[in-house]
PDB file of C-alpha atoms in Angstrom:
ATOM      1  CA  MET A   1      14.225  11.303  -3.430  1.00 48.00           C
ATOM      2  CA  ALA A   2      10.669   9.065  -1.265  1.00 50.00           C
ATOM      3  CA  GLU A   3      10.490   9.750   2.398  1.00 51.00           C
ATOM      4  CA  SER A   4      11.550   6.374   4.090  1.00 58.00           C
ATOM      5  CA  LEU A   5       9.456   5.286   6.445  1.00 60.00           C
ATOM      6  CA  PHE A   6       9.732   1.700   6.648  1.00 66.00           C
ATOM      7  CA  GLU A   7      13.364   0.849   7.106  1.00 72.00           C
ATOM      8  CA  ASP A   8      12.419  -0.931  10.412  1.00 78.00           C
ATOM      9  CA  ALA A   9      13.345  -4.592  10.605  1.00 84.00           C
ATOM     10  CA  ASP A  10      10.102  -5.517  12.550  1.00 87.00           C
ATOM     11  CA  MET A  11       8.037  -3.371  11.411  1.00 87.00           C
ATOM     12  CA  ALA A  12       8.171  -5.195   7.884  1.00 91.00           C
ATOM     13  CA  LYS A  13       6.995  -7.883   9.415  1.00 94.00           C
ATOM     14  CA  TYR A  14       3.830  -6.290  10.545  1.00 94.00           C
ATOM     15  CA  TYR A  15       3.253  -4.605   7.031  1.00 93.00           C
ATOM     16  CA  GLN A  16       3.536  -8.136   5.827  1.00 94.00           C
ATOM     17  CA  ALA A  17       1.853  -9.707   8.718  1.00 94.00           C
ATOM     18  CA  TYR A  18      -0.837  -7.483   9.449  1.00 94.00           C
ATOM     19  CA  ARG A  19      -1.639  -4.974   5.713  1.00 93.00           C
ATOM     20  CA  PRO A  20      -4.763  -5.315   3.513  1.00 90.00           C
ATOM     21  CA  ASN A  21      -3.382  -8.225   0.463  1.00 88.00           C
ATOM     22  CA  TYR A  22      -4.199  -7.533  -2.804  1.00 94.00           C
ATOM     23  CA  ALA A  23      -5.512 -11.464  -4.008  1.00 93.00           C
ATOM     24  CA  GLY A  24      -9.210 -11.465  -5.272  1.00 93.00           C
ATOM     25  CA  LEU A  25     -10.027  -7.923  -5.529  1.00 95.00           C
ATOM     26  CA  GLY A  26     -10.628  -8.030  -9.451  1.00 95.00           C
ATOM     27  CA  ILE A  27      -7.896  -5.945 -10.059  1.00 95.00           C
ATOM     28  CA  GLU A  28      -6.612  -8.562 -12.938  1.00 92.00           C
ATOM     29  CA  LYS A  29      -9.378  -8.480 -14.859  1.00 92.00           C
ATOM     30  CA  GLU A  30      -9.209  -4.349 -15.025  1.00 95.00           C
ATOM     31  CA  LEU A  31      -5.375  -5.074 -16.052  1.00 93.00           C
ATOM     32  CA  ILE A  32      -7.085  -7.267 -18.433  1.00 89.00           C
ATOM     33  CA  SER A  33      -9.828  -5.065 -20.105  1.00 91.00           C
ATOM     34  CA  PHE A  34      -7.506  -2.044 -20.132  1.00 93.00           C
ATOM     35  CA  MET A  35      -3.990  -4.015 -21.921  1.00 89.00           C
ATOM     36  CA  GLY A  36      -6.804  -5.237 -24.247  1.00 79.00           C
ATOM     37  CA  ARG A  37      -5.171  -8.908 -23.948  1.00 65.00           C
ATOM     38  CA  LYS A  38      -4.908 -11.479 -22.320  1.00 56.00           C
ATOM     39  CA  LEU A  39      -2.380 -11.582 -19.194  1.00 58.00           C
ATOM     40  CA  THR A  40      -0.739 -15.057 -19.022  1.00 55.00           C
ATOM     41  CA  ARG A  41       2.288 -15.640 -19.113  1.00 54.00           C
ATOM     42  CA  SER A  42       1.792 -18.982 -21.558  1.00 54.00           C
ATOM     43  CA  GLU A  43       1.064 -16.581 -24.340  1.00 57.00           C
ATOM     44  CA  ASN A  44       2.934 -13.016 -23.309  1.00 55.00           C
ATOM     45  CA  VAL A  45       6.943 -14.245 -23.829  1.00 68.00           C
ATOM     46  CA  ASN A  46       8.516 -11.399 -22.561  1.00 78.00           C
ATOM     47  CA  THR A  47       6.324  -9.255 -21.232  1.00 92.00           C
ATOM     48  CA  LEU A  48       7.744  -7.638 -17.806  1.00 95.00           C
ATOM     49  CA  ALA A  49       5.797  -5.000 -15.242  1.00 97.00           C
ATOM     50  CA  ILE A  50       7.775  -4.010 -12.024  1.00 98.00           C
ATOM     51  CA  ASP A  51       5.694  -2.824  -8.545  1.00 98.00           C
ATOM     52  CA  VAL A  52       7.188   0.200  -7.133  1.00 98.00           C
ATOM     53  CA  GLY A  53       6.997   0.607  -3.842  1.00 96.00           C
ATOM     54  CA  CYS A  54       6.310  -2.628  -2.669  1.00 96.00           C
ATOM     55  CA  GLY A  55       6.467  -3.422   0.266  1.00 94.00           C
ATOM     56  CA  SER A  56       6.722  -7.015   1.365  1.00 95.00           C
ATOM     57  CA  GLY A  57       4.875  -7.570  -2.227  1.00 96.00           C
ATOM     58  CA  GLN A  58       1.378  -7.650  -1.341  1.00 96.00           C
ATOM     59  CA  LEU A  59       0.447  -6.801  -5.264  1.00 97.00           C
ATOM     60  CA  THR A  60       3.882  -7.850  -6.354  1.00 98.00           C
ATOM     61  CA  ARG A  61       2.598 -11.580  -5.884  1.00 97.00           C
ATOM     62  CA  VAL A  62      -1.337 -10.367  -7.842  1.00 95.00           C
ATOM     63  CA  LEU A  63       1.182  -9.770 -11.121  1.00 95.00           C
ATOM     64  CA  ALA A  64       2.837 -13.172 -10.782  1.00 95.00           C
ATOM     65  CA  PRO A  65       0.694 -14.982 -13.122  1.00 92.00           C
ATOM     66  CA  MET A  66       0.164 -12.084 -15.802  1.00 91.00           C
ATOM     67  CA  PHE A  67       3.814 -11.801 -17.163  1.00 93.00           C
ATOM     68  CA  THR A  68       7.135 -13.606 -18.136  1.00 93.00           C
ATOM     69  CA  LYS A  69       9.180 -11.390 -15.200  1.00 96.00           C
ATOM     70  CA  VAL A  70       7.750  -9.642 -12.403  1.00 97.00           C
ATOM     71  CA  ILE A  71      10.463  -7.203 -10.428  1.00 98.00           C
ATOM     72  CA  GLY A  72       9.319  -5.766  -6.944  1.00 98.00           C
ATOM     73  CA  ILE A  73      11.908  -2.337  -5.829  1.00 98.00           C
ATOM     74  CA  ASP A  74      11.568  -1.099  -2.212  1.00 96.00           C
ATOM     75  CA  ARG A  75      13.883   1.129  -1.177  1.00 94.00           C
ATOM     76  CA  SER A  76      13.502  -0.619   2.612  1.00 94.00           C
ATOM     77  CA  LYS A  77      16.415  -3.726   2.541  1.00 95.00           C
ATOM     78  CA  SER A  78      13.967  -4.529   5.674  1.00 94.00           C
ATOM     79  CA  GLN A  79      11.075  -5.402   4.308  1.00 95.00           C
ATOM     80  CA  ILE A  80      12.421  -7.014   0.413  1.00 97.00           C
ATOM     81  CA  ASN A  81      13.867  -8.988   3.236  1.00 96.00           C
ATOM     82  CA  VAL A  82      10.638 -10.241   4.190  1.00 96.00           C
ATOM     83  CA  ALA A  83       9.446 -10.036   0.733  1.00 97.00           C
ATOM     84  CA  LYS A  84      12.154 -12.796  -0.200  1.00 97.00           C
ATOM     85  CA  GLU A  85      11.062 -14.266   3.028  1.00 97.00           C
ATOM     86  CA  VAL A  86       7.372 -14.791   1.748  1.00 96.00           C
ATOM     87  CA  THR A  87       7.568 -15.822  -2.054  1.00 97.00           C
ATOM     88  CA  THR A  88       7.294 -18.507  -4.015  1.00 96.00           C
ATOM     89  CA  GLU A  89       6.783 -17.543  -7.271  1.00 96.00           C
ATOM     90  CA  LYS A  90       9.700 -18.324  -9.627  1.00 96.00           C
ATOM     91  CA  ASN A  91       9.496 -15.401 -11.535  1.00 96.00           C
ATOM     92  CA  ILE A  92       9.678 -12.112  -8.820  1.00 98.00           C
ATOM     93  CA  GLU A  93      13.035 -10.145  -8.102  1.00 98.00           C
ATOM     94  CA  TYR A  94      13.248  -8.029  -5.486  1.00 98.00           C
ATOM     95  CA  VAL A  95      15.467  -4.511  -5.696  1.00 97.00           C
ATOM     96  CA  VAL A  96      16.354  -2.645  -3.328  1.00 97.00           C
ATOM     97  CA  ASN A  97      16.455   0.899  -4.753  1.00 96.00           C
ATOM     98  CA  VAL A  98      14.558   4.011  -4.916  1.00 95.00           C
ATOM     99  CA  ALA A  99      11.712   4.583  -6.196  1.00 95.00           C
ATOM    100  CA  GLU A 100      13.522   7.948  -8.668  1.00 96.00           C
ATOM    101  CA  ASP A 101      15.564   6.320 -10.538  1.00 94.00           C
ATOM    102  CA  PHE A 102      15.502   2.681 -12.662  1.00 95.00           C
ATOM    103  CA  SER A 103      18.757   3.163 -13.509  1.00 95.00           C
ATOM    104  CA  PHE A 104      19.062   0.003 -14.154  1.00 96.00           C
ATOM    105  CA  LEU A 105      16.454  -0.810 -15.923  1.00 97.00           C
ATOM    106  CA  GLN A 106      16.483  -0.054 -20.036  1.00 97.00           C
ATOM    107  CA  ASP A 107      14.566   2.128 -22.048  1.00 97.00           C
ATOM    108  CA  VAL A 108      10.972   0.999 -23.014  1.00 97.00           C
ATOM    109  CA  SER A 109      11.403  -2.388 -21.818  1.00 97.00           C
ATOM    110  CA  VAL A 110       8.753  -2.461 -19.427  1.00 97.00           C
ATOM    111  CA  ASP A 111       4.929  -3.672 -19.761  1.00 95.00           C
ATOM    112  CA  LEU A 112       3.569  -2.385 -16.537  1.00 97.00           C
ATOM    113  CA  VAL A 113       4.425  -0.082 -13.454  1.00 98.00           C
ATOM    114  CA  THR A 114       2.572  -0.313 -10.526  1.00 98.00           C
ATOM    115  CA  SER A 115       2.489   1.383  -7.329  1.00 96.00           C
ATOM    116  CA  ALA A 116       0.260   0.720  -4.291  1.00 95.00           C
ATOM    117  CA  LEU A 117      -0.656   3.062  -1.491  1.00 91.00           C
ATOM    118  CA  ALA A 118       3.035   3.957  -2.258  1.00 91.00           C
ATOM    119  CA  VAL A 119       3.234   7.005  -4.637  1.00 91.00           C
ATOM    120  CA  HIS A 120       2.397   9.719  -2.245  1.00 88.00           C
ATOM    121  CA  PHE A 121       6.124   8.887  -1.047  1.00 89.00           C
ATOM    122  CA  PHE A 122       7.484   9.769  -4.553  1.00 92.00           C
ATOM    123  CA  GLU A 123       8.492  12.867  -5.879  1.00 92.00           C
ATOM    124  CA  PRO A 124       6.649  12.900  -8.727  1.00 91.00           C
ATOM    125  CA  GLU A 125       8.613  14.762 -11.243  1.00 93.00           C
ATOM    126  CA  PRO A 126      11.557  12.291 -11.305  1.00 95.00           C
ATOM    127  CA  PHE A 127       9.243   9.396 -10.790  1.00 95.00           C
ATOM    128  CA  PHE A 128       7.096  10.318 -13.434  1.00 95.00           C
ATOM    129  CA  SER A 129       9.979  10.813 -15.924  1.00 96.00           C
ATOM    130  CA  GLU A 130      11.575   7.139 -15.125  1.00 97.00           C
ATOM    131  CA  VAL A 131       8.041   5.820 -15.780  1.00 97.00           C
ATOM    132  CA  ASP A 132       7.576   7.560 -18.772  1.00 97.00           C
ATOM    133  CA  ARG A 133      11.059   6.200 -19.872  1.00 97.00           C
ATOM    134  CA  VAL A 134      10.992   2.925 -19.552  1.00 98.00           C
ATOM    135  CA  LEU A 135       7.207   2.065 -20.380  1.00 97.00           C
ATOM    136  CA  LYS A 136       6.824   0.523 -23.596  1.00 96.00           C
ATOM    137  CA  PRO A 137       4.863   2.543 -26.030  1.00 95.00           C
ATOM    138  CA  GLY A 138       1.416   1.013 -25.824  1.00 94.00           C
ATOM    139  CA  GLY A 139       1.827   0.058 -21.799  1.00 95.00           C
ATOM    140  CA  CYS A 140       0.052   0.926 -19.116  1.00 96.00           C
ATOM    141  CA  PHE A 141       0.339   2.578 -14.878  1.00 97.00           C
ATOM    142  CA  LEU A 142      -1.886   1.565 -11.934  1.00 97.00           C
ATOM    143  CA  VAL A 143      -1.691   4.092  -9.030  1.00 96.00           C
ATOM    144  CA  LEU A 144      -3.873   2.630  -6.346  1.00 95.00           C
ATOM    145  CA  LEU A 145      -4.326   5.868  -3.699  1.00 93.00           C
ATOM    146  CA  GLY A 146      -6.072   5.438  -0.151  1.00 90.00           C
ATOM    147  CA  SER A 147      -6.186   8.377   1.502  1.00 90.00           C
ATOM    148  CA  LEU A 148      -7.443   8.813   5.747  1.00 89.00           C
ATOM    149  CA  GLN A 149     -11.397   8.629   4.630  1.00 91.00           C
ATOM    150  CA  GLY A 150     -11.188   5.805   3.091  1.00 93.00           C
ATOM    151  CA  VAL A 151      -9.743   3.914   5.903  1.00 95.00           C
ATOM    152  CA  SER A 152     -11.886   1.119   8.410  1.00 96.00           C
ATOM    153  CA  LEU A 153     -12.688  -0.093  11.190  1.00 97.00           C
ATOM    154  CA  LYS A 154     -15.306  -2.387  12.413  1.00 96.00           C
ATOM    155  CA  THR A 155     -16.149  -4.867  13.867  1.00 96.00           C
ATOM    156  CA  LEU A 156     -18.396  -8.674  12.774  1.00 92.00           C
ATOM    157  CA  THR A 157     -21.417  -6.911  14.846  1.00 89.00           C
ATOM    158  CA  ASN A 158     -23.684  -4.649  14.355  1.00 87.00           C
ATOM    159  CA  ASP A 159     -23.642  -2.425  16.399  1.00 92.00           C
ATOM    160  CA  ASP A 160     -23.725   0.542  14.518  1.00 94.00           C
ATOM    161  CA  LYS A 161     -21.938   3.249  17.373  1.00 95.00           C
ATOM    162  CA  VAL A 162     -19.504   1.006  18.169  1.00 95.00           C
ATOM    163  CA  ASN A 163     -17.974  -0.022  14.603  1.00 95.00           C
ATOM    164  CA  ASN A 164     -18.877   4.053  13.548  1.00 96.00           C
ATOM    165  CA  TYR A 165     -16.426   5.311  16.986  1.00 96.00           C
ATOM    166  CA  CYS A 166     -14.165   2.677  16.001  1.00 96.00           C
ATOM    167  CA  SER A 167     -13.397   3.544  12.177  1.00 96.00           C
ATOM    168  CA  ASP A 168     -13.595   7.214  13.647  1.00 96.00           C
ATOM    169  CA  MET A 169     -10.713   6.022  16.265  1.00 96.00           C
ATOM    170  CA  ILE A 170      -7.819   4.951  13.999  1.00 96.00           C
ATOM    171  CA  LYS A 171      -8.801   8.052  11.175  1.00 95.00           C
ATOM    172  CA  GLU A 172      -7.744   9.713  13.991  1.00 95.00           C
ATOM    173  CA  VAL A 173      -4.664   8.113  15.720  1.00 94.00           C
ATOM    174  CA  LEU A 174      -3.680   7.323  11.441  1.00 93.00           C
ATOM    175  CA  GLY A 175      -4.180  11.379  10.667  1.00 92.00           C
ATOM    176  CA  ILE A 176      -1.818  11.600  13.861  1.00 90.00           C
ATOM    177  CA  GLY A 177       1.082   9.128  12.322  1.00 87.00           C
ATOM    178  CA  LEU A 178       0.505  11.871   9.657  1.00 87.00           C
ATOM    179  CA  GLN A 179       1.536  14.936  10.673  1.00 85.00           C
ATOM    180  CA  GLU A 180       4.693  13.820  11.082  1.00 78.00           C
ATOM    181  CA  MET A 181       5.006  12.902   7.485  1.00 81.00           C
ATOM    182  CA  ARG A 182       6.615  15.553   4.641  1.00 79.00           C
ATOM    183  CA  GLU A 183       4.022  18.268   3.627  1.00 87.00           C
ATOM    184  CA  ASP A 184       2.753  16.635   0.182  1.00 83.00           C
ATOM    185  CA  THR A 185       2.582  13.436   1.174  1.00 82.00           C
ATOM    186  CA  LYS A 186      -0.074  14.163   4.118  1.00 84.00           C
ATOM    187  CA  LYS A 187      -2.227  16.589   1.438  1.00 84.00           C
ATOM    188  CA  ALA A 188      -1.873  13.663  -1.162  1.00 82.00           C
ATOM    189  CA  VAL A 189      -3.076  10.611   2.093  1.00 84.00           C
ATOM    190  CA  THR A 190      -5.557  13.513   2.761  1.00 82.00           C
ATOM    191  CA  SER A 191      -6.908  14.354   0.041  1.00 81.00           C
ATOM    192  CA  GLY A 192      -6.999  11.115  -1.782  1.00 79.00           C
ATOM    193  CA  THR A 193      -5.083  13.028  -5.318  1.00 80.00           C
ATOM    194  CA  TYR A 194      -1.624  12.799  -6.691  1.00 83.00           C
ATOM    195  CA  PRO A 195      -0.195  13.994  -9.334  1.00 84.00           C
ATOM    196  CA  ALA A 196      -0.898  12.318 -13.094  1.00 86.00           C
ATOM    197  CA  PRO A 197       1.277  11.427 -15.324  1.00 89.00           C
ATOM    198  CA  LYS A 198       0.395  13.428 -18.927  1.00 90.00           C
ATOM    199  CA  TYR A 199      -1.437  10.607 -20.882  1.00 94.00           C
ATOM    200  CA  THR A 200      -4.499  11.173 -21.767  1.00 94.00           C
ATOM    201  CA  ASP A 201      -6.028   6.955 -22.321  1.00 96.00           C
ATOM    202  CA  LYS A 202      -7.365   6.585 -19.407  1.00 96.00           C
ATOM    203  CA  HIS A 203      -9.555   4.593 -16.699  1.00 96.00           C
ATOM    204  CA  TYR A 204     -10.612   4.598 -13.189  1.00 96.00           C
ATOM    205  CA  PHE A 205     -11.977   1.780 -10.568  1.00 96.00           C
ATOM    206  CA  GLU A 206     -12.319   1.112  -6.997  1.00 96.00           C
ATOM    207  CA  VAL A 207     -11.499  -1.342  -4.928  1.00 97.00           C
ATOM    208  CA  GLU A 208     -11.134  -2.201  -1.039  1.00 96.00           C
ATOM    209  CA  ALA A 209      -9.263  -4.331   0.252  1.00 95.00           C
ATOM    210  CA  SER A 210      -9.806  -5.340   4.118  1.00 95.00           C
ATOM    211  CA  ARG A 211      -7.625  -7.600   6.564  1.00 95.00           C
ATOM    212  CA  LYS A 212      -9.673  -9.486   9.816  1.00 96.00           C
ATOM    213  CA  HIS A 213      -7.642  -9.161  12.321  1.00 97.00           C
ATOM    214  CA  GLY A 214      -8.308 -12.399  15.602  1.00 96.00           C
ATOM    215  CA  ASN A 215      -7.993 -10.527  18.112  1.00 97.00           C
ATOM    216  CA  ILE A 216      -6.866  -6.590  19.512  1.00 97.00           C
ATOM    217  CA  ASP A 217      -3.477  -7.506  19.438  1.00 96.00           C
ATOM    218  CA  GLU A 218      -3.636  -8.793  16.139  1.00 96.00           C
ATOM    219  CA  PHE A 219      -4.954  -5.139  16.012  1.00 96.00           C
ATOM    220  CA  VAL A 220      -2.301  -3.749  17.709  1.00 96.00           C
ATOM    221  CA  GLY A 221       0.396  -5.460  15.391  1.00 96.00           C
ATOM    222  CA  PHE A 222      -1.769  -3.672  11.864  1.00 95.00           C
ATOM    223  CA  LEU A 223      -0.471  -0.052  14.535  1.00 95.00           C
ATOM    224  CA  LYS A 224       3.090  -1.370  13.673  1.00 93.00           C
ATOM    225  CA  SER A 225       3.093  -0.898  10.978  1.00 92.00           C
ATOM    226  CA  SER A 226       2.338   2.221  10.092  1.00 90.00           C
ATOM    227  CA  GLY A 227       6.079   3.994   9.440  1.00 85.00           C
ATOM    228  CA  GLY A 228       3.451   7.542  10.550  1.00 85.00           C
ATOM    229  CA  LEU A 229       2.945   5.787  14.000  1.00 89.00           C
ATOM    230  CA  ILE A 230       6.217   4.877  14.495  1.00 86.00           C
ATOM    231  CA  LYS A 231       8.111   8.505  13.899  1.00 85.00           C
ATOM    232  CA  HIS A 232       5.517   9.658  15.746  1.00 86.00           C
ATOM    233  CA  GLN A 233       7.001   8.099  19.010  1.00 85.00           C
ATOM    234  CA  LYS A 234      10.298   8.137  17.924  1.00 86.00           C
ATOM    235  CA  GLN A 235       9.789  11.893  17.810  1.00 86.00           C
ATOM    236  CA  HIS A 236       8.098  11.952  20.343  1.00 86.00           C
ATOM    237  CA  PRO A 237       9.586   9.400  23.309  1.00 85.00           C
ATOM    238  CA  ASP A 238       8.220  11.713  26.375  1.00 83.00           C
ATOM    239  CA  LYS A 239       4.664  11.418  25.308  1.00 83.00           C
ATOM    240  CA  GLU A 240       2.162   8.642  26.246  1.00 85.00           C
ATOM    241  CA  ASN A 241       2.802   5.915  24.282  1.00 90.00           C
ATOM    242  CA  LEU A 242       0.282   6.136  21.001  1.00 92.00           C
ATOM    243  CA  ILE A 243      -0.071   3.134  19.905  1.00 93.00           C
ATOM    244  CA  GLU A 244      -0.560   1.241  23.579  1.00 94.00           C
ATOM    245  CA  LYS A 245      -3.365   4.319  24.150  1.00 94.00           C
ATOM    246  CA  THR A 246      -5.060   3.552  21.372  1.00 95.00           C
ATOM    247  CA  LYS A 247      -5.246  -0.592  21.909  1.00 96.00           C
ATOM    248  CA  GLU A 248      -6.577   1.089  25.885  1.00 96.00           C
ATOM    249  CA  ARG A 249      -9.508   3.327  24.009  1.00 96.00           C
ATOM    250  CA  LEU A 250     -10.375  -0.109  21.292  1.00 96.00           C
ATOM    251  CA  LEU A 251     -10.990  -2.236  24.753  1.00 97.00           C
ATOM    252  CA  LEU A 252     -13.140   0.324  26.547  1.00 96.00           C
ATOM    253  CA  ALA A 253     -15.236   0.457  23.323  1.00 95.00           C
ATOM    254  CA  LEU A 254     -15.720  -3.467  22.626  1.00 96.00           C
ATOM    255  CA  ALA A 255     -16.117  -3.772  26.866  1.00 95.00           C
ATOM    256  CA  ASP A 256     -19.720  -2.737  25.299  1.00 91.00           C
ATOM    257  CA  ILE A 257     -20.293  -5.489  23.988  1.00 94.00           C
ATOM    258  CA  SER A 258     -18.282  -8.522  25.206  1.00 94.00           C
ATOM    259  CA  SER A 259     -17.197  -9.185  28.746  1.00 95.00           C
ATOM    260  CA  THR A 260     -13.684 -10.652  26.743  1.00 96.00           C
ATOM    261  CA  PRO A 261     -12.991  -7.282  24.958  1.00 96.00           C
ATOM    262  CA  GLU A 262      -9.619  -8.531  23.940  1.00 97.00           C
ATOM    263  CA  ASP A 263     -10.782 -11.492  22.253  1.00 97.00           C
ATOM    264  CA  ILE A 264     -13.346  -9.404  19.176  1.00 96.00           C
ATOM    265  CA  PRO A 265     -12.241  -9.628  15.776  1.00 97.00           C
ATOM    266  CA  VAL A 266     -11.990  -6.375  14.256  1.00 97.00           C
ATOM    267  CA  VAL A 267     -11.397  -5.786  10.189  1.00 97.00           C
ATOM    268  CA  VAL A 268      -9.077  -2.558   8.728  1.00 97.00           C
ATOM    269  CA  SER A 269     -10.650  -2.079   5.387  1.00 96.00           C
ATOM    270  CA  PHE A 270      -8.659   0.472   2.368  1.00 94.00           C
ATOM    271  CA  ARG A 271     -10.841   1.570   0.055  1.00 95.00           C
ATOM    272  CA  MET A 272      -8.903   2.158  -2.328  1.00 94.00           C
ATOM    273  CA  ASN A 273      -8.945   5.182  -5.950  1.00 94.00           C
ATOM    274  CA  CYS A 274      -7.765   2.998  -8.585  1.00 95.00           C
ATOM    275  CA  HIS A 275      -5.732   4.749 -12.194  1.00 96.00           C
ATOM    276  CA  LEU A 276      -5.099   2.932 -15.506  1.00 96.00           C
ATOM    277  CA  TYR A 277      -3.084   4.898 -17.383  1.00 96.00           C
ATOM    278  CA  ARG A 278      -1.702   4.213 -21.772  1.00 96.00           C
ATOM    279  CA  LYS A 279       1.092   4.664 -22.803  1.00 96.00           C
ATOM    280  CA  PRO A 280       1.024   6.604 -25.971  1.00 95.00           C
ATOM    281  CA  ILE A 281       1.648   4.174 -29.166  1.00 90.00           C
TER     282      ILE A 281
END
């Protein structure tokens, strides 16, 4: 069963507030090109997309204009509650459910299955079995994969020394949180790879999602959205608070370029490998 790291209500709020979203990255264009048809609700009657491991709905909402109905699925009730609070699209439904059992969906009923920065938490065999069961012939599966090496943290300055230090630091810190996860999850996030469905018709592209944080406290909010880091602190209460220590390190580094380092905006970016697969007709 998928690993559960995002049940905390505060973490879900941080996730929505400080994680990058997927609007404007060109994902819609790639879907339209690969699926070979216009993707608008007015031209596609009775189309269904499901977003698995949807979190607070960042990708779910991007899909809404293209399908008759979109269902966001996440095992975290806290994430789903936040998603419902921030979603205004009338054709989106959210369901608290695991990724390995879509028993509430009929066979061959889904046009598109997506998962963004979440599939590494799932159990591959039952997940792909359910994807194959619910996809219509010719239906598609889109997965967005991230890796530690694809994460960066930069200021808006051209100071390469500071920016390189910041990016190395965020990789190091998120890597510590990664150690609290199960072995296959660690392997997937470290390498940026994951088992693939056995569909031969496929397409690959890359995107980068970024989120600007107006000051260092906002960046700390991003760190508090990391399930691995929060789990690390709970598992090691006797150790120094890793998030607070990271904030101190960042402020010290930024003091080299500003007398008010706490007010310096920073940008967190995720470079993602995106794989599209089509189920045979």
